[in-house]
Short mmCIF file of C-alpha atoms and ligand atoms in Angstrom, two decimals:
data_model
loop_
_atom_site.label_atom_id
_atom_site.label_comp_id
_atom_site.label_asym_id
_atom_site.label_seq_id
_atom_site.Cartn_x
_atom_site.Cartn_y
_atom_site.Cartn_z
CA MET K 6 -169.13 -152.31 129.14
CA ASN K 7 -166.08 -153.73 127.40
CA ASP K 8 -163.72 -156.67 127.63
CA LYS K 9 -160.42 -154.73 127.23
CA GLN K 10 -157.79 -155.14 129.98
CA VAL K 11 -156.99 -151.60 131.07
CA THR K 12 -153.68 -150.73 132.74
CA PHE K 13 -153.41 -149.19 136.14
CA ASP K 14 -151.62 -146.10 134.72
CA ASP K 15 -154.40 -145.51 132.16
CA LEU K 16 -156.90 -145.14 134.97
CA VAL K 17 -154.89 -142.97 137.33
CA SER K 18 -153.95 -140.68 134.48
CA LEU K 19 -157.56 -140.35 133.26
CA SER K 20 -158.82 -139.78 136.80
CA LYS K 21 -156.40 -136.93 137.48
CA ARG K 22 -156.74 -135.41 134.00
CA ARG K 23 -160.53 -135.25 134.05
CA GLY K 24 -161.36 -134.68 137.72
CA ILE K 25 -162.37 -138.06 139.10
CA ALA K 26 -159.81 -138.17 141.95
CA PHE K 27 -156.73 -136.19 143.01
CA PRO K 28 -154.03 -136.98 145.59
CA SER K 29 -155.31 -135.55 148.87
CA SER K 30 -153.65 -132.34 150.13
CA ASP K 31 -151.79 -132.33 146.82
CA ILE K 32 -150.25 -128.86 147.27
CA TYR K 33 -148.45 -130.15 150.40
CA GLY K 34 -147.12 -133.24 148.64
CA GLY K 35 -150.15 -135.40 149.50
CA ILE K 36 -150.35 -138.06 152.19
CA GLN K 37 -149.73 -141.69 151.25
CA SER K 38 -152.52 -143.23 149.19
CA THR K 39 -155.18 -140.76 150.26
CA TRP K 40 -157.45 -139.31 147.60
CA ASP K 41 -159.88 -136.42 147.22
CA TYR K 42 -162.67 -137.00 144.77
CA GLY K 43 -163.22 -134.38 142.08
CA TYR K 44 -166.58 -133.30 140.68
CA LEU K 45 -166.95 -136.39 138.49
CA GLY K 46 -165.77 -138.90 141.10
CA THR K 47 -168.08 -137.33 143.67
CA GLU K 48 -171.08 -137.69 141.36
CA MET K 49 -170.20 -141.29 140.49
CA LYS K 50 -169.87 -142.26 144.13
CA ARG K 51 -173.26 -140.70 144.85
CA ASN K 52 -174.78 -142.76 142.04
CA ILE K 53 -173.20 -145.98 143.34
CA ARG K 54 -174.51 -145.32 146.86
CA GLU K 55 -177.99 -144.58 145.56
CA LEU K 56 -178.14 -147.75 143.45
CA TRP K 57 -176.95 -149.86 146.39
CA TRP K 58 -179.43 -148.25 148.80
CA LYS K 59 -182.28 -148.72 146.34
CA ASN K 60 -181.41 -152.39 145.85
CA VAL K 61 -180.55 -153.38 149.42
CA VAL K 62 -182.93 -151.17 151.44
CA GLN K 63 -185.64 -149.41 149.45
CA LYS K 64 -186.90 -152.31 147.36
CA ARG K 65 -187.28 -154.61 150.40
CA ASP K 66 -189.68 -154.44 153.31
CA ASN K 67 -187.29 -156.19 155.72
CA VAL K 68 -184.12 -154.08 155.52
CA PHE K 69 -183.83 -150.82 157.48
CA GLY K 70 -181.26 -148.03 157.32
CA ILE K 71 -179.07 -146.72 160.12
CA GLU K 72 -176.53 -143.92 160.56
CA ALA K 73 -174.37 -144.89 163.52
CA ALA K 74 -171.53 -142.80 164.98
CA ILE K 75 -167.94 -143.27 163.81
CA ILE K 76 -166.50 -142.82 167.31
CA THR K 77 -168.12 -145.16 169.81
CA ASN K 78 -167.53 -146.37 173.33
CA PRO K 79 -164.17 -148.26 173.06
CA SER K 80 -165.81 -151.28 174.73
CA VAL K 81 -167.51 -151.94 171.37
CA TRP K 82 -164.12 -152.72 169.80
CA GLU K 83 -162.89 -154.67 172.80
CA ALA K 84 -165.98 -156.89 172.73
CA SER K 85 -165.96 -157.25 168.93
CA GLY K 86 -162.41 -158.61 169.06
CA HIS K 87 -160.91 -155.77 167.00
CA VAL K 88 -158.62 -154.49 169.78
CA SER K 89 -156.98 -157.89 170.15
CA ASN K 90 -157.48 -159.54 166.76
CA PHE K 91 -157.75 -156.93 164.02
CA THR K 92 -154.14 -157.25 162.94
CA ASP K 93 -152.06 -157.82 159.84
CA PRO K 94 -148.64 -159.54 159.90
CA LEU K 95 -145.88 -156.93 159.54
CA VAL K 96 -142.24 -157.38 158.47
CA ASP K 97 -139.39 -154.89 157.89
CA CYS K 98 -136.89 -155.22 155.06
CA LEU K 99 -133.39 -155.27 156.62
CA GLU K 100 -131.95 -153.75 153.47
CA CYS K 101 -134.15 -150.67 152.87
CA ASN K 102 -136.15 -150.55 156.15
CA GLY K 103 -139.43 -150.61 154.17
CA ARG K 104 -142.42 -152.08 156.06
CA PHE K 105 -144.75 -154.53 154.39
CA ARG K 106 -147.58 -156.94 155.01
CA ALA K 107 -145.93 -160.35 155.22
CA ASP K 108 -148.75 -161.93 153.21
CA HIS K 109 -148.16 -159.44 150.35
CA ILE K 110 -144.54 -160.52 149.83
CA ILE K 111 -144.01 -162.72 146.81
CA ASP K 112 -141.01 -165.09 146.49
CA ASP K 113 -139.30 -163.56 149.54
CA GLU K 114 -138.51 -160.44 147.51
CA CYS K 115 -138.75 -156.93 148.99
CA PRO K 116 -141.41 -155.01 147.01
CA GLU K 117 -139.38 -151.80 147.46
CA CYS K 118 -135.68 -152.66 146.87
CA GLY K 119 -135.99 -156.13 145.32
CA VAL K 120 -133.54 -157.80 147.76
CA LYS K 121 -134.43 -161.40 148.66
CA THR K 122 -135.05 -163.00 152.10
CA LYS K 123 -133.81 -160.22 154.35
CA PHE K 124 -136.77 -159.53 156.60
CA THR K 125 -137.38 -159.23 160.33
CA ASP K 126 -139.61 -161.85 161.98
CA GLU K 127 -143.34 -161.29 161.53
CA ARG K 128 -145.15 -159.32 164.21
CA ASN K 129 -148.83 -158.44 164.47
CA PHE K 130 -149.77 -154.85 163.71
CA ASN K 131 -153.18 -153.59 164.87
CA LEU K 132 -155.05 -151.65 162.19
CA LEU K 133 -157.25 -149.58 164.50
CA PHE K 134 -156.79 -145.81 164.37
CA LYS K 135 -156.66 -144.41 167.90
CA THR K 136 -157.68 -141.00 169.09
CA TYR K 137 -158.57 -139.34 172.42
CA VAL K 138 -161.97 -138.10 173.46
CA GLY K 139 -161.81 -134.82 175.37
CA PRO K 140 -158.83 -132.70 176.35
CA VAL K 141 -156.79 -135.28 178.30
CA GLU K 142 -154.62 -137.60 176.23
CA ASP K 143 -154.39 -140.60 178.54
CA ASP K 144 -155.37 -144.28 178.31
CA ALA K 145 -158.72 -143.68 180.00
CA ASN K 146 -159.77 -141.45 177.08
CA ILE K 147 -158.69 -143.62 174.14
CA ALA K 148 -161.29 -144.09 171.42
CA TYR K 149 -161.09 -145.73 168.02
CA LEU K 150 -162.25 -144.67 164.58
CA ARG K 151 -164.48 -147.50 163.38
CA PRO K 152 -162.71 -150.00 161.09
CA GLU K 153 -166.06 -151.31 159.80
CA THR K 154 -169.58 -149.87 159.93
CA ALA K 155 -170.97 -153.26 160.97
CA GLN K 156 -170.64 -152.87 164.75
CA GLY K 157 -173.07 -149.93 164.67
CA MET K 158 -175.73 -152.41 163.53
CA PHE K 159 -174.89 -155.08 166.14
CA VAL K 160 -174.95 -152.73 169.12
CA ASN K 161 -178.31 -151.35 167.92
CA PHE K 162 -179.92 -154.74 167.32
CA THR K 163 -182.20 -154.50 170.36
CA ASN K 164 -183.14 -150.88 169.58
CA TYR K 165 -184.19 -151.96 166.10
CA GLN K 166 -186.07 -155.01 167.33
CA ASN K 167 -188.03 -152.69 169.62
CA THR K 168 -188.82 -150.04 167.02
CA ILE K 169 -189.23 -151.55 163.53
CA ARG K 170 -192.27 -153.63 164.50
CA ARG K 171 -190.93 -156.70 162.71
CA LYS K 172 -189.57 -160.06 163.79
CA ILE K 173 -186.40 -161.55 162.29
CA PRO K 174 -185.40 -162.17 159.58
CA PHE K 175 -184.54 -158.51 159.02
CA GLY K 176 -181.52 -156.51 157.99
CA ILE K 177 -179.91 -153.23 159.09
CA ALA K 178 -177.93 -151.37 156.46
CA GLN K 179 -175.47 -148.54 156.60
CA ILE K 180 -173.29 -146.47 154.29
CA GLY K 181 -170.40 -144.58 155.87
CA LYS K 182 -166.71 -143.99 156.34
CA SER K 183 -164.40 -146.56 157.92
CA PHE K 184 -160.74 -146.22 158.85
CA ARG K 185 -157.91 -148.76 158.94
CA ASN K 186 -154.25 -148.07 159.49
CA GLU K 187 -153.32 -150.30 156.56
CA ILE K 188 -149.61 -151.25 156.43
CA THR K 189 -149.47 -151.02 152.68
CA PRO K 190 -152.33 -149.00 151.21
CA GLY K 191 -152.13 -148.40 147.49
CA GLN K 192 -153.22 -149.36 144.02
CA PHE K 193 -155.04 -146.02 143.68
CA ILE K 194 -158.42 -146.13 145.46
CA PHE K 195 -158.38 -149.94 145.85
CA ARG K 196 -156.86 -149.91 149.36
CA THR K 197 -156.81 -146.69 151.38
CA ARG K 198 -156.73 -145.86 155.08
CA GLU K 199 -159.95 -143.87 154.94
CA PHE K 200 -162.68 -145.41 152.80
CA GLU K 201 -166.43 -145.73 152.57
CA GLN K 202 -168.34 -148.94 153.19
CA MET K 203 -171.84 -150.13 152.33
CA GLU K 204 -172.74 -152.95 154.70
CA MET K 205 -175.86 -154.83 155.66
CA GLU K 206 -176.26 -157.16 158.65
CA PHE K 207 -179.06 -159.63 158.01
CA PHE K 208 -180.30 -161.24 161.24
CA CYS K 209 -181.97 -164.63 160.92
CA ALA K 210 -182.70 -167.88 162.72
CA PRO K 211 -179.59 -170.14 162.90
CA GLU K 212 -181.29 -172.92 160.95
CA GLU K 213 -182.07 -170.52 158.07
CA SER K 214 -178.64 -168.91 157.96
CA LYS K 215 -177.03 -171.15 155.31
CA GLU K 216 -179.95 -170.59 152.97
CA PHE K 217 -179.79 -166.82 153.47
CA HIS K 218 -176.03 -166.88 152.88
CA GLU K 219 -176.65 -168.49 149.49
CA TYR K 220 -179.51 -166.06 148.81
CA TRP K 221 -177.35 -162.97 149.44
CA LYS K 222 -174.44 -164.34 147.42
CA LYS K 223 -176.75 -164.59 144.42
CA GLU K 224 -178.50 -161.26 145.04
CA ARG K 225 -175.23 -159.38 145.25
CA MET K 226 -173.70 -161.03 142.20
CA ASP K 227 -176.86 -160.28 140.18
CA TRP K 228 -176.64 -156.62 141.26
CA TYR K 229 -173.17 -156.21 139.75
CA ILE K 230 -174.19 -157.85 136.51
CA ASN K 231 -177.68 -156.40 136.02
CA GLU K 232 -177.53 -152.98 137.66
CA LEU K 233 -173.87 -152.00 137.37
CA GLN K 234 -173.58 -153.83 134.03
CA ILE K 235 -170.16 -155.28 134.86
CA PRO K 236 -169.45 -158.12 132.40
CA LYS K 237 -169.85 -161.57 133.95
CA SER K 238 -166.39 -162.49 132.62
CA LYS K 239 -164.80 -159.94 134.99
CA LEU K 240 -166.52 -161.29 138.12
CA ARG K 241 -166.27 -164.50 140.10
CA LEU K 242 -167.41 -165.83 143.46
CA ARG K 243 -164.72 -167.43 145.64
CA ASP K 244 -165.19 -169.16 148.99
CA HIS K 245 -162.56 -168.37 151.63
CA GLU K 246 -160.24 -171.12 152.82
CA LYS K 247 -160.49 -171.76 156.57
CA ASP K 248 -157.14 -169.98 157.25
CA GLU K 249 -158.32 -166.81 155.43
CA LEU K 250 -161.44 -166.26 157.52
CA ALA K 251 -161.69 -163.09 159.63
CA HIS K 252 -161.86 -163.65 163.40
CA TYR K 253 -165.67 -163.25 163.38
CA SER K 254 -166.52 -165.37 160.36
CA ASP K 255 -167.82 -168.95 160.04
CA ALA K 256 -167.72 -168.81 156.24
CA THR K 257 -167.11 -166.03 153.72
CA ALA K 258 -167.46 -165.81 149.97
CA ASP K 259 -165.82 -162.95 148.08
CA ILE K 260 -167.15 -161.47 144.91
CA GLU K 261 -163.89 -160.89 143.06
CA PHE K 262 -163.21 -158.58 140.14
CA ASN K 263 -160.47 -158.99 137.57
CA PHE K 264 -158.45 -155.82 138.35
CA PRO K 265 -155.50 -154.74 136.14
CA TRP K 266 -153.15 -156.82 138.37
CA GLY K 267 -155.45 -159.87 138.56
CA TRP K 268 -158.38 -161.13 140.65
CA GLY K 269 -159.04 -159.17 143.85
CA GLU K 270 -161.78 -158.80 146.46
CA LEU K 271 -164.63 -156.50 145.51
CA GLU K 272 -167.19 -157.50 148.14
CA GLY K 273 -167.24 -159.97 151.03
CA ILE K 274 -170.38 -161.90 151.94
CA ALA K 275 -169.71 -163.32 155.39
CA HIS K 276 -171.58 -165.73 157.61
CA ARG K 277 -170.79 -164.17 161.00
CA GLY K 278 -172.81 -166.72 162.95
CA ASP K 279 -173.74 -165.41 166.42
CA PHE K 280 -170.20 -164.15 167.04
CA ASP K 281 -171.00 -160.43 167.31
CA LEU K 282 -174.31 -160.50 169.20
CA SER K 283 -172.86 -163.01 171.69
CA ALA K 284 -169.72 -160.91 172.11
CA HIS K 285 -171.76 -157.75 172.80
CA ALA K 286 -174.07 -159.57 175.18
CA THR K 287 -171.01 -160.66 177.16
CA GLY K 288 -169.27 -157.28 176.81
CA SER K 289 -172.26 -155.17 177.84
CA GLY K 290 -173.90 -157.60 180.26
CA LYS K 291 -177.21 -157.05 178.38
CA LYS K 292 -179.42 -159.77 176.98
CA ILE K 293 -179.35 -159.63 173.16
CA THR K 294 -181.73 -162.25 171.78
CA ALA K 295 -184.79 -162.75 169.61
CA LEU K 296 -187.91 -164.66 170.58
CA ASN K 297 -189.14 -167.74 168.76
CA ILE K 298 -192.91 -167.38 169.14
CA GLU K 299 -193.64 -171.04 168.36
CA ASP K 300 -191.78 -172.49 171.33
CA ASN K 301 -191.48 -169.24 173.33
CA GLU K 302 -187.70 -169.70 173.45
CA HIS K 303 -185.12 -166.92 173.22
CA PHE K 304 -182.18 -167.46 170.88
CA ILE K 305 -179.24 -165.53 169.47
CA PRO K 306 -179.78 -164.74 165.79
CA HIS K 307 -177.16 -165.52 163.19
CA VAL K 308 -175.92 -162.87 160.78
CA ILE K 309 -175.22 -162.78 157.06
CA GLU K 310 -173.25 -159.73 155.97
CA PRO K 311 -172.70 -158.41 152.44
CA ALA K 312 -170.01 -155.71 152.78
CA VAL K 313 -168.36 -153.62 150.10
CA GLY K 314 -166.39 -150.40 149.64
CA VAL K 315 -167.87 -147.58 147.52
CA ASP K 316 -164.36 -146.58 146.41
CA ARG K 317 -163.58 -150.13 145.35
CA ILE K 318 -166.75 -150.38 143.28
CA LEU K 319 -165.89 -147.08 141.61
CA PHE K 320 -162.46 -148.46 140.75
CA ALA K 321 -163.93 -151.68 139.36
CA ILE K 322 -166.42 -149.72 137.25
CA LEU K 323 -163.66 -147.52 135.85
CA CYS K 324 -161.65 -150.65 134.95
CA ALA K 325 -164.66 -152.36 133.38
CA SER K 326 -165.79 -149.35 131.35
CA TYR K 327 -162.44 -147.99 130.11
CA ASP K 328 -161.89 -148.52 126.39
CA GLU K 329 -159.66 -147.24 123.63
CA GLU K 330 -160.90 -147.34 120.07
CA GLN K 331 -159.24 -146.82 116.69
CA LEU K 332 -161.35 -144.60 114.45
CA GLU K 333 -161.71 -144.82 110.68
CA ASN K 334 -159.83 -141.53 110.19
CA GLY K 335 -156.72 -143.02 111.84
CA GLU K 336 -157.23 -141.24 115.16
CA SER K 337 -158.06 -143.02 118.38
CA ARG K 338 -160.40 -142.18 121.22
CA ILE K 339 -160.58 -143.09 124.89
CA LEU K 340 -164.03 -143.67 126.30
CA LEU K 341 -165.72 -144.85 129.46
CA ARG K 342 -168.61 -147.10 128.55
CA LEU K 343 -170.46 -146.26 131.75
CA PRO K 344 -174.07 -147.24 132.35
CA GLU K 345 -176.39 -144.22 132.28
CA SER K 346 -177.18 -144.72 135.97
CA ILE K 347 -173.50 -144.24 136.96
CA ALA K 348 -172.37 -141.69 134.36
CA PRO K 349 -171.59 -138.42 136.18
CA ILE K 350 -172.96 -136.44 133.23
CA GLN K 351 -175.80 -138.07 131.32
CA ILE K 352 -176.31 -135.42 128.65
CA ALA K 353 -173.85 -132.79 127.41
CA VAL K 354 -175.38 -129.84 125.57
CA LEU K 355 -172.95 -128.40 123.04
CA PRO K 356 -173.73 -125.40 120.82
CA LEU K 357 -171.78 -125.80 117.57
CA SER K 358 -170.33 -122.32 117.97
CA LYS K 359 -170.21 -119.66 120.65
CA LYS K 360 -172.23 -117.33 118.40
CA ASP K 361 -174.93 -115.41 120.22
CA GLU K 362 -177.80 -116.98 118.25
CA LEU K 363 -177.08 -120.53 119.47
CA THR K 364 -176.37 -119.83 123.13
CA PRO K 365 -179.99 -119.15 124.23
CA ILE K 366 -181.34 -122.28 122.51
CA ALA K 367 -178.64 -124.45 124.11
CA LYS K 368 -179.07 -122.91 127.54
CA ASN K 369 -182.86 -123.35 127.40
CA ILE K 370 -182.35 -127.03 126.61
CA VAL K 371 -179.99 -127.35 129.60
CA GLU K 372 -182.55 -125.74 131.92
CA ASP K 373 -185.31 -128.01 130.61
CA LEU K 374 -183.30 -131.25 130.94
CA ARG K 375 -181.57 -130.39 134.21
CA GLU K 376 -184.70 -131.04 136.27
CA LYS K 377 -184.54 -134.72 135.44
CA PHE K 378 -181.02 -135.53 134.23
CA ARG K 379 -177.38 -134.77 135.07
CA VAL K 380 -176.56 -132.22 132.38
CA GLU K 381 -173.49 -130.19 131.43
CA TYR K 382 -173.22 -127.20 129.10
CA ASP K 383 -169.94 -126.75 127.22
CA GLU K 384 -169.15 -124.19 124.52
CA THR K 385 -165.33 -124.20 124.68
CA GLN K 386 -163.02 -125.70 122.00
CA SER K 387 -163.94 -127.37 118.69
CA ILE K 388 -166.92 -129.73 118.60
CA GLY K 389 -164.58 -132.70 117.94
CA LYS K 390 -162.54 -131.99 121.07
CA ARG K 391 -165.71 -131.57 123.14
CA TYR K 392 -167.02 -134.95 121.94
CA ARG K 393 -163.69 -136.58 122.90
CA ARG K 394 -163.83 -135.05 126.36
CA GLN K 395 -167.40 -136.26 126.91
CA ASP K 396 -166.39 -139.74 125.68
CA GLU K 397 -163.56 -139.81 128.23
CA ILE K 398 -165.83 -138.97 131.13
CA GLY K 399 -168.44 -141.47 129.99
CA THR K 400 -171.28 -139.13 128.91
CA PRO K 401 -173.72 -141.38 127.02
CA TYR K 402 -175.43 -138.59 125.02
CA CYS K 403 -174.35 -135.28 123.49
CA VAL K 404 -176.92 -132.80 122.18
CA THR K 405 -175.55 -130.44 119.53
CA CYS K 406 -177.35 -127.24 118.51
CA ASP K 407 -176.36 -125.94 115.08
CA PHE K 408 -177.55 -123.15 112.82
CA ASP K 409 -180.30 -125.35 111.35
CA SER K 410 -181.72 -125.58 114.88
CA LEU K 411 -182.81 -121.95 114.51
CA ASP K 412 -185.11 -122.98 111.63
CA ASP K 413 -186.15 -126.57 112.35
CA GLN K 414 -186.22 -126.34 116.16
CA ALA K 415 -184.36 -129.66 116.25
CA VAL K 416 -180.94 -130.78 117.51
CA THR K 417 -178.50 -133.63 116.85
CA VAL K 418 -178.23 -136.33 119.51
CA ARG K 419 -174.91 -138.20 119.35
CA PHE K 420 -174.41 -141.57 121.05
CA ARG K 421 -171.14 -142.17 122.91
CA ASP K 422 -170.68 -145.86 122.10
CA SER K 423 -171.63 -145.99 118.42
CA MET K 424 -171.00 -142.29 117.62
CA GLU K 425 -174.18 -142.46 115.53
CA GLN K 426 -176.37 -139.36 115.37
CA GLU K 427 -180.09 -138.69 115.28
CA ARG K 428 -182.07 -135.47 114.70
CA ILE K 429 -184.69 -134.82 117.40
CA LYS K 430 -187.19 -131.97 117.89
CA ILE K 431 -186.24 -129.81 120.89
CA SER K 432 -189.79 -130.06 122.24
CA GLU K 433 -189.48 -133.88 122.32
CA LEU K 434 -186.04 -134.09 123.99
CA ARG K 435 -187.21 -134.60 127.55
CA ASN K 436 -189.50 -137.50 126.65
CA TYR K 437 -186.91 -138.91 124.28
CA PHE K 438 -184.28 -139.16 127.04
CA SER K 439 -186.80 -140.43 129.60
CA MET K 440 -187.56 -143.31 127.24
CA LYS K 441 -183.87 -143.94 126.46
CA MET K 442 -182.86 -144.02 130.13
CA ASN K 443 -186.03 -145.59 131.38
CA VAL K 444 -186.60 -142.91 134.05
N1 LIG G 6 -167.70 -155.77 158.07
C1 LIG G 6 -166.93 -156.67 157.29
C2 LIG G 6 -165.78 -156.06 156.66
O1 LIG G 6 -165.44 -154.93 156.92
P1 LIG G 6 -163.90 -156.50 154.90
O2 LIG G 6 -163.74 -157.61 153.91
O3 LIG G 6 -162.76 -156.17 155.78
O4 LIG G 6 -165.19 -156.89 155.76
C3 LIG G 6 -165.52 -155.18 153.33
O5 LIG G 6 -164.36 -155.18 154.15
C4 LIG G 6 -165.26 -154.42 152.05
O6 LIG G 6 -164.79 -153.09 152.34
C5 LIG G 6 -164.14 -155.02 151.17
O7 LIG G 6 -164.66 -156.07 150.37
C6 LIG G 6 -163.73 -153.83 150.33
O8 LIG G 6 -164.65 -153.61 149.27
C7 LIG G 6 -163.88 -152.68 151.34
N2 LIG G 6 -162.57 -152.37 151.96
C8 LIG G 6 -162.00 -153.00 153.02
N3 LIG G 6 -160.82 -152.44 153.32
C9 LIG G 6 -160.63 -151.42 152.45
C10 LIG G 6 -159.60 -150.44 152.25
N4 LIG G 6 -158.53 -150.39 153.04
N5 LIG G 6 -159.74 -149.55 151.25
C11 LIG G 6 -160.84 -149.58 150.44
N6 LIG G 6 -161.85 -150.47 150.59
C12 LIG G 6 -161.76 -151.38 151.57
#
């Protein structure tokens, strides 16, 4: 990946132009800061989820997956503190009536109309989305869309303790949608009202919790650098000040990314102490503890929680991989220097011309490679334009079949980053790419 500072407009324009994300319900004028992912964005999100799951769940013998419901008994959110505490400070501009998060206002200036110091007093705005369960819309039937996936893990702690046949420390991990009625969503897919989280609650003995907090901070940072190949220079770890901490947190460190507008939260790694299990024990009237075998004492485990948004990672990866390059012939090209594991298309197969002789060779190659790799076939436009398009969507390898291929049964492999080319026998292609991508 590169060190260039991309602009916000570069990314939104590329995303719409190439099919990464579109404004949701676009033909009706959209709905504020809500996005539908196109075929490339969908594939990239899948790849991000898979890499996270592999790293956090599959490669460990003490982390277990869960798929909890989005709509739960509302008592969950009363006990967790979200009904009373999950708020942002809201102010209205007296000039233009725009509504903003008070903590997002800089120098007392309205972000909409630019007028200074003309705001209402701050009031707390609850971010929970409400709905009704069943046909009667009254207070007895209110339910909430989950604002974090985490509570699904806390309320299932005892179920897991009884079924996984393991003592703590262990983790429960989940990937799924969360919903927050954000006052000011925006900055493309950075902050939206509907988003997808990847969270893991790691339950441990209180005396081990600080050590595990440090452990997960390091593990998560290493993942971004080694697996997602985000340059170290674009990442930093920042401990929260006491007045920034969420209502459930004893200590939180954010992994921050240098977004086009500056440093911003990518992932939070919180020490939630025993806040949630204690709250649910009180709320439900059930005992929620673990047993220390040595002294036969029950105790409430502490929790370390790495939590991140899939959409936010996708945005960070787009920022980190976007590059523009001047070519020797005076032209320029845009490219996404995506890692092979994230690239939506890994290999593009491009016959030099649409002539009948080349099509079967190219299509046979596609069929052969498709079993193992994400492959696209493209025969439209000139070869130069097709290379540019593949560069823009981050395809690391193009395979070009030309008329010599009919005689030598070989093709040209072109590399996205260096634009260098290599001639490879068709029969060796599958092994060649397996070696290149280490799969
Ligand atoms: N369970 C803890 C929790 O939800 P958070 O810091 O509020 O903590 C965790 O959220 C992560 O979820 C954030 O670091 C961010 O990556 C993502 N996230 C939170 N709100 C978001 C939003 N409105 N849009 C997109 N992603 C969001």
